[in-house]
Amino acid sequence: MTDAAALPGQPRGGVLSGPATERAVNVLAPNASAMTLDGTNTWIVAEPDSELAVVIDPGPLDDTHLRSVLDTAEKAGKRIALTLLTHGHPDHAEGAARFADLTGTRVRALDPALRLGDEGLAAGDVIGLGGLELRVVPTPGHTADSLCFHLPADRAVLTGDTILGRGTTVVAHPDGRLGDYLDSLRRLRSLTVDDGVHTVLPGHGPVLEDAQGAVEFYLAHRAHRLAQVETAVEDGYGTPAQVVAHVYADVDRSLWPAAELSVRAQMDYLSEHGLI
């Protein structure tokens, strides 16, 4: 979800489709909308000198898009050997089973219901394929099953919907929880400080070359929104719908249902901490 009233200072985006780093190429799905921005980013990740590739988030069930991902890999001399999911929302995962049919690959995800094959994903997993190394970073908050993938060789992190290339994301209550999301952002900040990650390869929107700036922007935005929600409740706006109409008045109304999910998550967080 994007937020038209985002705080100033969000890092500017770069590459939207095509090669983004030495090892990562984006194939943009044709599902642009207010919620998905320019569309879902499907990532092909491989070592330059390897014929094996990983695909992260095949995207929607759109045969033209799925075949485009396959064609892009084949033109680069790559064979897709594994499919990974950042989370289970349909714009990222709906096409996974069909893509597995096209490629003969396993599908690995945190949620067992999304897996095809015996292997899942868990904190600390290191995925190695053809010399490629991807590290699994649990980042619940947008959803309970959200993951990011750290690509150390490119000093990059693939963030799914945890950080977007433009605007901000929804905390999809009740599955998504704000406390979890804030912890996940701090975990990503540690990657930028301790591991030198500087590039965000998001699930929607352009690549961000200032990963630390992006994380700090998201943390500041969440603190700002949380303060607005707390004040709104104190001023008598008692229901999530009332808070949305007051706090998100400058946001496109088509995004209000998603905003209400985030508001519910924020109200739960404030209640849990005795602030409302």
Short mmCIF file of C-alpha atoms in Angstrom, two decimals, residues 11-15 20-22 24 149-160 163-165 188-189 191-193 195-203 206-215:
data_model
loop_
_atom_site.label_atom_id
_atom_site.label_comp_id
_atom_site.label_asym_id
_atom_site.label_seq_id
_atom_site.Cartn_x
_atom_site.Cartn_y
_atom_site.Cartn_z
CA PRO A 11 15.00 7.72 -0.65
CA ARG A 12 14.46 8.06 -4.38
CA GLY A 13 14.07 4.93 -6.45
CA GLY A 14 16.11 3.75 -9.41
CA VAL A 15 15.71 0.67 -11.62
CA ALA A 20 19.25 -4.23 -10.86
CA THR A 21 22.47 -5.68 -9.44
CA GLU A 22 25.12 -8.05 -10.72
CA ALA A 24 19.40 -9.79 -9.66
CA PHE A 149 16.31 -12.54 1.49
CA HIS A 150 19.77 -11.13 2.11
CA LEU A 151 22.04 -11.29 -0.95
CA PRO A 152 25.48 -10.64 0.60
CA ALA A 153 27.47 -10.69 -2.64
CA ASP A 154 25.48 -7.70 -3.95
CA ARG A 155 25.10 -6.05 -0.53
CA ALA A 156 21.37 -6.20 -1.23
CA VAL A 157 18.19 -7.38 0.43
CA LEU A 158 15.01 -8.55 -1.30
CA THR A 159 12.23 -7.19 0.87
CA GLY A 160 8.91 -8.35 -0.58
CA ILE A 163 9.82 -2.22 2.32
CA LEU A 164 8.51 -0.92 -1.00
CA GLY A 165 10.31 1.09 -3.63
CA LEU A 188 16.78 -4.76 8.47
CA ARG A 189 18.50 -1.70 9.88
CA LEU A 191 21.73 -5.54 8.06
CA THR A 192 22.58 -2.09 6.74
CA VAL A 193 24.82 -1.25 9.70
CA ASP A 195 26.47 -6.28 7.03
CA GLY A 196 26.86 -3.29 4.72
CA VAL A 197 23.58 -3.78 2.86
CA HIS A 198 22.93 -0.72 0.71
CA THR A 199 20.42 -1.87 -1.94
CA VAL A 200 16.73 -2.68 -1.45
CA LEU A 201 15.19 -4.94 -4.09
CA PRO A 202 11.49 -4.48 -3.22
CA GLY A 203 8.37 -6.45 -4.04
CA PRO A 206 11.82 0.79 -8.03
CA VAL A 207 15.10 -0.35 -6.53
CA LEU A 208 16.37 1.77 -3.63
CA GLU A 209 20.11 2.40 -3.37
CA ASP A 210 20.01 3.80 0.18
CA ALA A 211 18.82 0.86 2.26
CA GLN A 212 19.57 2.48 5.59
CA GLY A 213 17.77 5.65 4.54
CA ALA A 214 14.76 3.58 3.48
CA VAL A 215 14.60 1.77 6.82
#
